[in-house]
Tab-separated table of C-alpha atoms in Angstrom:
chain	number	residue	atom	x	y	z
A	1	GLU	CA	89.463	87.876	94.714
A	2	PRO	CA	92.107	85.192	95.389
A	3	GLU	CA	93.061	84.699	99.020
A	4	VAL	CA	95.853	83.228	101.072
A	5	THR	CA	94.340	80.801	103.541
A	6	GLN	CA	95.908	79.995	106.903
A	7	THR	CA	94.949	77.264	109.352
A	8	PRO	CA	94.374	77.040	112.215
A	9	SER	CA	93.380	80.568	113.158
A	10	HIS	CA	94.453	79.974	116.736
A	11	GLN	CA	96.704	77.289	118.193
A	12	VAL	CA	97.585	76.718	121.813
A	13	THR	CA	100.528	74.458	122.523
A	14	GLN	CA	102.677	73.460	125.441
A	15	MET	CA	106.277	74.595	125.618
A	16	GLY	CA	108.558	72.058	123.948
A	17	GLN	CA	105.908	70.716	121.634
A	18	GLU	CA	106.121	70.816	117.860
A	19	VAL	CA	103.636	72.873	115.888
A	20	ILE	CA	102.869	73.078	112.192
A	21	LEU	CA	101.235	76.165	110.787
A	22	ARG	CA	99.586	75.723	107.427
A	23	CYS	CA	99.092	78.066	104.520
A	24	VAL	CA	97.559	77.757	101.086
A	25	PRO	CA	99.079	80.481	98.915
A	26	ILE	CA	97.492	81.892	95.793
A	27	SER	CA	97.885	79.268	93.111
A	28	ASN	CA	99.864	81.170	90.471
A	29	HIS	CA	102.199	82.893	92.935
A	30	LEU	CA	105.857	81.988	92.939
A	31	TYR	CA	107.206	83.540	96.143
A	32	PHE	CA	106.138	82.529	99.614
A	33	TYR	CA	106.847	84.095	102.965
A	34	TRP	CA	106.347	83.748	106.670
A	35	TYR	CA	106.269	86.772	108.964
A	36	ARG	CA	105.449	87.044	112.631
A	37	GLN	CA	104.022	89.762	114.822
A	38	ILE	CA	104.395	89.670	118.567
A	39	LEU	CA	101.208	91.069	120.077
A	40	GLY	CA	100.494	94.265	118.160
A	41	GLN	CA	104.146	95.029	117.614
A	42	LYS	CA	106.368	95.152	114.580
A	43	VAL	CA	105.887	92.657	111.793
A	44	GLU	CA	109.122	90.681	111.416
A	45	PHE	CA	110.368	88.735	108.435
A	46	LEU	CA	111.090	85.079	109.057
A	47	VAL	CA	111.722	83.395	105.734
A	48	SER	CA	111.125	83.537	102.011
A	49	PHE	CA	110.752	80.533	99.742
A	50	TYR	CA	111.136	80.370	95.989
A	51	ASN	CA	111.690	77.594	93.506
A	52	ASN	CA	111.248	74.973	96.218
A	53	GLU	CA	113.946	76.275	98.481
A	54	ILE	CA	114.574	78.928	101.094
A	55	SER	CA	115.787	82.084	99.386
A	56	GLU	CA	116.358	84.182	102.469
A	57	LYS	CA	115.873	83.819	106.208
A	58	SER	CA	116.235	86.089	109.189
A	59	GLU	CA	118.195	85.530	112.375
A	60	ILE	CA	114.905	84.621	114.074
A	61	PHE	CA	114.584	81.628	111.760
A	62	ASP	CA	116.959	79.317	113.624
A	63	ASP	CA	117.270	75.536	113.589
A	64	GLN	CA	113.946	75.195	115.416
A	65	PHE	CA	112.125	76.475	112.360
A	66	SER	CA	111.590	74.820	108.999
A	67	VAL	CA	109.381	75.380	105.990
A	68	GLU	CA	108.041	72.999	103.427
A	69	ARG	CA	105.897	73.003	100.338
A	70	PRO	CA	104.967	69.357	100.456
A	71	ASP	CA	102.441	69.038	97.661
A	72	GLY	CA	102.615	72.081	95.413
A	73	SER	CA	99.715	73.837	97.107
A	74	ASN	CA	100.360	73.942	100.855
A	75	PHE	CA	103.167	75.903	102.467
A	76	THR	CA	103.958	74.984	106.064
A	77	LEU	CA	105.971	76.460	108.897
A	78	LYS	CA	107.145	74.005	111.543
A	79	ILE	CA	108.480	74.959	114.928
A	80	ARG	CA	110.213	71.914	116.346
A	81	SER	CA	110.261	72.693	120.052
A	82	THR	CA	108.221	75.734	120.918
A	83	LYS	CA	109.333	78.313	123.453
A	84	LEU	CA	107.218	80.837	125.311
A	85	GLU	CA	108.696	83.633	123.212
A	86	ASP	CA	107.379	81.974	120.041
A	87	SER	CA	103.924	83.174	121.044
A	88	ALA	CA	102.935	85.511	118.231
A	89	MET	CA	100.729	85.996	115.239
A	90	TYR	CA	102.229	84.235	112.237
A	91	PHE	CA	101.380	85.524	108.799
A	92	CYS	CA	101.868	83.704	105.541
A	93	ALA	CA	102.097	85.688	102.316
A	94	SER	CA	102.539	84.944	98.669
A	95	SER	CA	103.366	87.056	95.654
A	96	GLU	CA	104.117	87.009	91.980
A	97	GLU	CA	106.767	89.629	92.563
A	98	TYR	CA	106.648	92.546	95.003
A	99	GLY	CA	102.942	92.846	95.811
A	100	TYR	CA	102.034	90.493	98.619
A	101	THR	CA	98.759	88.981	99.604
A	102	PHE	CA	98.765	88.130	103.298
A	103	GLY	CA	96.743	85.464	105.002
A	104	SER	CA	94.665	86.350	108.043
A	105	GLY	CA	97.238	84.801	110.343
A	106	THR	CA	97.560	82.062	112.956
A	107	ARG	CA	97.738	83.153	116.560
A	108	LEU	CA	100.139	80.822	118.307
A	109	THR	CA	100.045	80.722	122.095
A	110	VAL	CA	102.744	78.746	123.886
A	111	VAL	CA	101.930	77.912	127.483
B	1	ALA	CA	121.365	98.832	107.766
B	2	GLN	CA	118.047	98.993	105.971
B	3	SER	CA	115.201	100.325	108.058
B	4	VAL	CA	111.797	101.884	108.054
B	5	ALA	CA	110.687	104.449	110.604
B	6	GLN	CA	107.216	105.398	111.647
B	7	PRO	CA	107.985	108.137	114.145
B	8	GLU	CA	104.522	108.337	115.701
B	9	ASP	CA	103.155	105.495	117.794
B	10	GLN	CA	99.720	107.049	117.669
B	11	VAL	CA	97.969	109.698	115.650
B	12	ASN	CA	94.683	111.208	116.798
B	13	VAL	CA	92.502	113.125	114.375
B	14	ALA	CA	88.938	114.378	114.424
B	15	GLU	CA	86.485	112.844	112.001
B	16	GLY	CA	86.298	114.879	108.803
B	17	ASN	CA	89.792	116.315	109.229
B	18	PRO	CA	92.701	115.368	107.012
B	19	LEU	CA	95.092	112.763	108.331
B	20	THR	CA	98.764	112.034	107.778
B	21	VAL	CA	100.675	108.994	108.948
B	22	LYS	CA	104.393	109.407	108.503
B	23	CYS	CA	106.951	106.951	107.137
B	24	THR	CA	110.602	107.394	106.274
B	25	TYR	CA	112.993	104.766	105.079
B	26	SER	CA	116.651	103.998	104.702
B	27	VAL	CA	117.134	101.522	101.901
B	28	SER	CA	119.705	101.421	99.145
B	29	GLY	CA	118.700	101.455	95.531
B	30	ASN	CA	115.180	102.091	94.298
B	31	PRO	CA	112.812	100.718	96.870
B	32	TYR	CA	109.252	99.606	96.474
B	33	LEU	CA	106.980	101.109	99.132
B	34	PHE	CA	103.733	99.874	100.629
B	35	TRP	CA	101.096	100.721	103.193
B	36	TYR	CA	99.070	98.065	104.999
B	37	VAL	CA	96.281	98.401	107.535
B	38	GLN	CA	95.488	96.023	110.365
B	39	TYR	CA	92.201	95.954	112.217
B	40	PRO	CA	92.022	94.262	115.618
B	41	ASN	CA	92.598	90.498	115.447
B	42	ARG	CA	92.798	90.647	111.679
B	43	GLY	CA	95.460	90.212	109.045
B	44	LEU	CA	97.284	92.822	107.040
B	45	GLN	CA	95.254	94.456	104.332
B	46	PHE	CA	96.954	96.113	101.384
B	47	LEU	CA	96.229	99.834	100.938
B	48	LEU	CA	98.599	101.040	98.253
B	49	LYS	CA	102.024	100.755	96.745
B	50	TYR	CA	104.642	102.815	94.984
B	51	ILE	CA	106.798	101.051	92.448
B	52	THR	CA	107.633	103.692	89.890
B	53	GLY	CA	106.041	106.622	88.085
B	54	ASP	CA	103.869	109.330	89.587
B	55	ASN	CA	104.958	110.226	93.104
B	56	LEU	CA	101.373	110.488	94.308
B	57	VAL	CA	99.806	107.084	94.644
B	58	LYS	CA	96.095	106.510	95.233
B	59	GLY	CA	94.902	103.435	97.033
B	60	SER	CA	91.981	101.795	98.737
B	61	TYR	CA	89.366	103.538	100.921
B	62	GLY	CA	90.353	107.040	99.768
B	63	PHE	CA	93.942	106.820	101.018
B	64	GLU	CA	96.885	108.181	99.086
B	65	ALA	CA	100.603	108.447	99.678
B	66	GLU	CA	103.334	110.650	98.358
B	67	PHE	CA	106.754	109.319	97.538
B	68	ASN	CA	109.478	111.868	98.180
B	69	LYS	CA	112.842	110.557	97.105
B	70	SER	CA	114.919	113.455	98.447
B	71	GLN	CA	113.363	113.133	101.887
B	72	THR	CA	113.145	109.324	101.668
B	73	SER	CA	109.559	109.518	102.842
B	74	PHE	CA	106.269	107.884	101.937
B	75	HIS	CA	103.616	109.503	104.093
B	76	LEU	CA	100.072	108.166	104.064
B	77	LYS	CA	97.279	110.715	103.734
B	78	LYS	CA	93.533	111.002	103.547
B	79	PRO	CA	91.646	114.239	102.965
B	80	SER	CA	88.786	113.452	105.345
B	81	ALA	CA	89.115	110.859	108.108
B	82	LEU	CA	86.376	108.471	109.127
B	83	VAL	CA	85.901	106.804	112.502
B	84	SER	CA	86.130	103.473	110.664
B	85	ASP	CA	89.693	104.366	109.595
B	86	SER	CA	90.807	103.774	113.191
B	87	ALA	CA	93.331	100.942	112.970
B	88	LEU	CA	97.042	100.097	113.000
B	89	TYR	CA	98.909	101.223	109.927
B	90	PHE	CA	102.176	99.737	108.723
B	91	CYS	CA	104.594	101.128	106.213
B	92	ALA	CA	106.757	98.544	104.437
B	93	VAL	CA	109.669	98.726	102.072
B	94	SER	CA	111.004	96.127	99.705
B	95	PRO	CA	114.574	96.946	98.705
B	96	GLY	CA	113.672	96.537	95.085
B	97	GLY	CA	113.995	93.555	92.795
B	98	THR	CA	115.040	90.145	93.756
B	99	THR	CA	118.542	89.320	94.811
B	100	SER	CA	118.071	85.632	95.429
B	101	GLY	CA	114.430	84.834	94.965
B	102	THR	CA	112.988	87.127	97.563
B	103	TYR	CA	110.979	90.325	97.693
B	104	LYS	CA	111.391	90.652	101.428
B	105	TYR	CA	109.522	93.436	103.206
B	106	ILE	CA	110.959	95.550	105.966
B	107	PHE	CA	108.136	96.851	108.115
B	108	GLY	CA	107.920	99.930	110.233
B	109	THR	CA	106.807	99.631	113.834
B	110	GLY	CA	103.260	100.697	113.047
B	111	THR	CA	101.189	103.772	113.851
B	112	ARG	CA	97.867	103.497	115.617
B	113	LEU	CA	95.374	105.872	114.073
B	114	LYS	CA	92.487	106.977	116.214
B	115	VAL	CA	89.730	108.985	114.543
B	116	LEU	CA	87.523	110.744	117.044
B	117	ALA	CA	83.857	111.328	116.362
């Protein structure tokens, strides 16, 4: 069964550093998403991406965040200058329409 | 505002007994409804979805859910719980169709299911 692959599985970074979280969506999917979950809490929408541009973003997704699909297969989330409160599990998802496949997540720890 | 409520933080049930995990929503239009399960340190695994049609939806691992439009609910059920069903369960709603290239999900806060042997 096709999978969404996320790397790395765990990243530790110092406050103020830039991080890039990587995702390989399912190849024939058209819609791409990033969500985050702060330690066992609610899963929060960050951003959706369609047709090579952001289609919707939440208030969490401020100027420190950006997404890119640089080569037609990868889908990345960049956090420019990490803060302690960015520590969370970040999930990538892709879909043809409304049925997502989620990746297994990247646990980001900001110290 | 659109929202999803899972009123119980935790549900405890004895193995072999039926289980129900509750979900209600407040979304305009005809929403699409989903249940996901999360095991410790793992991602979100799809259980089932309601898009249209029969109100009773059957999904993975013997789970089912009933869509009730008048009560705006989508409760998850299983006739006989297993210890291995112990996990965190999330209800999610997509407002239905794309407005600008998105099928965004709104998640509930999650319900921890504990099945006791």
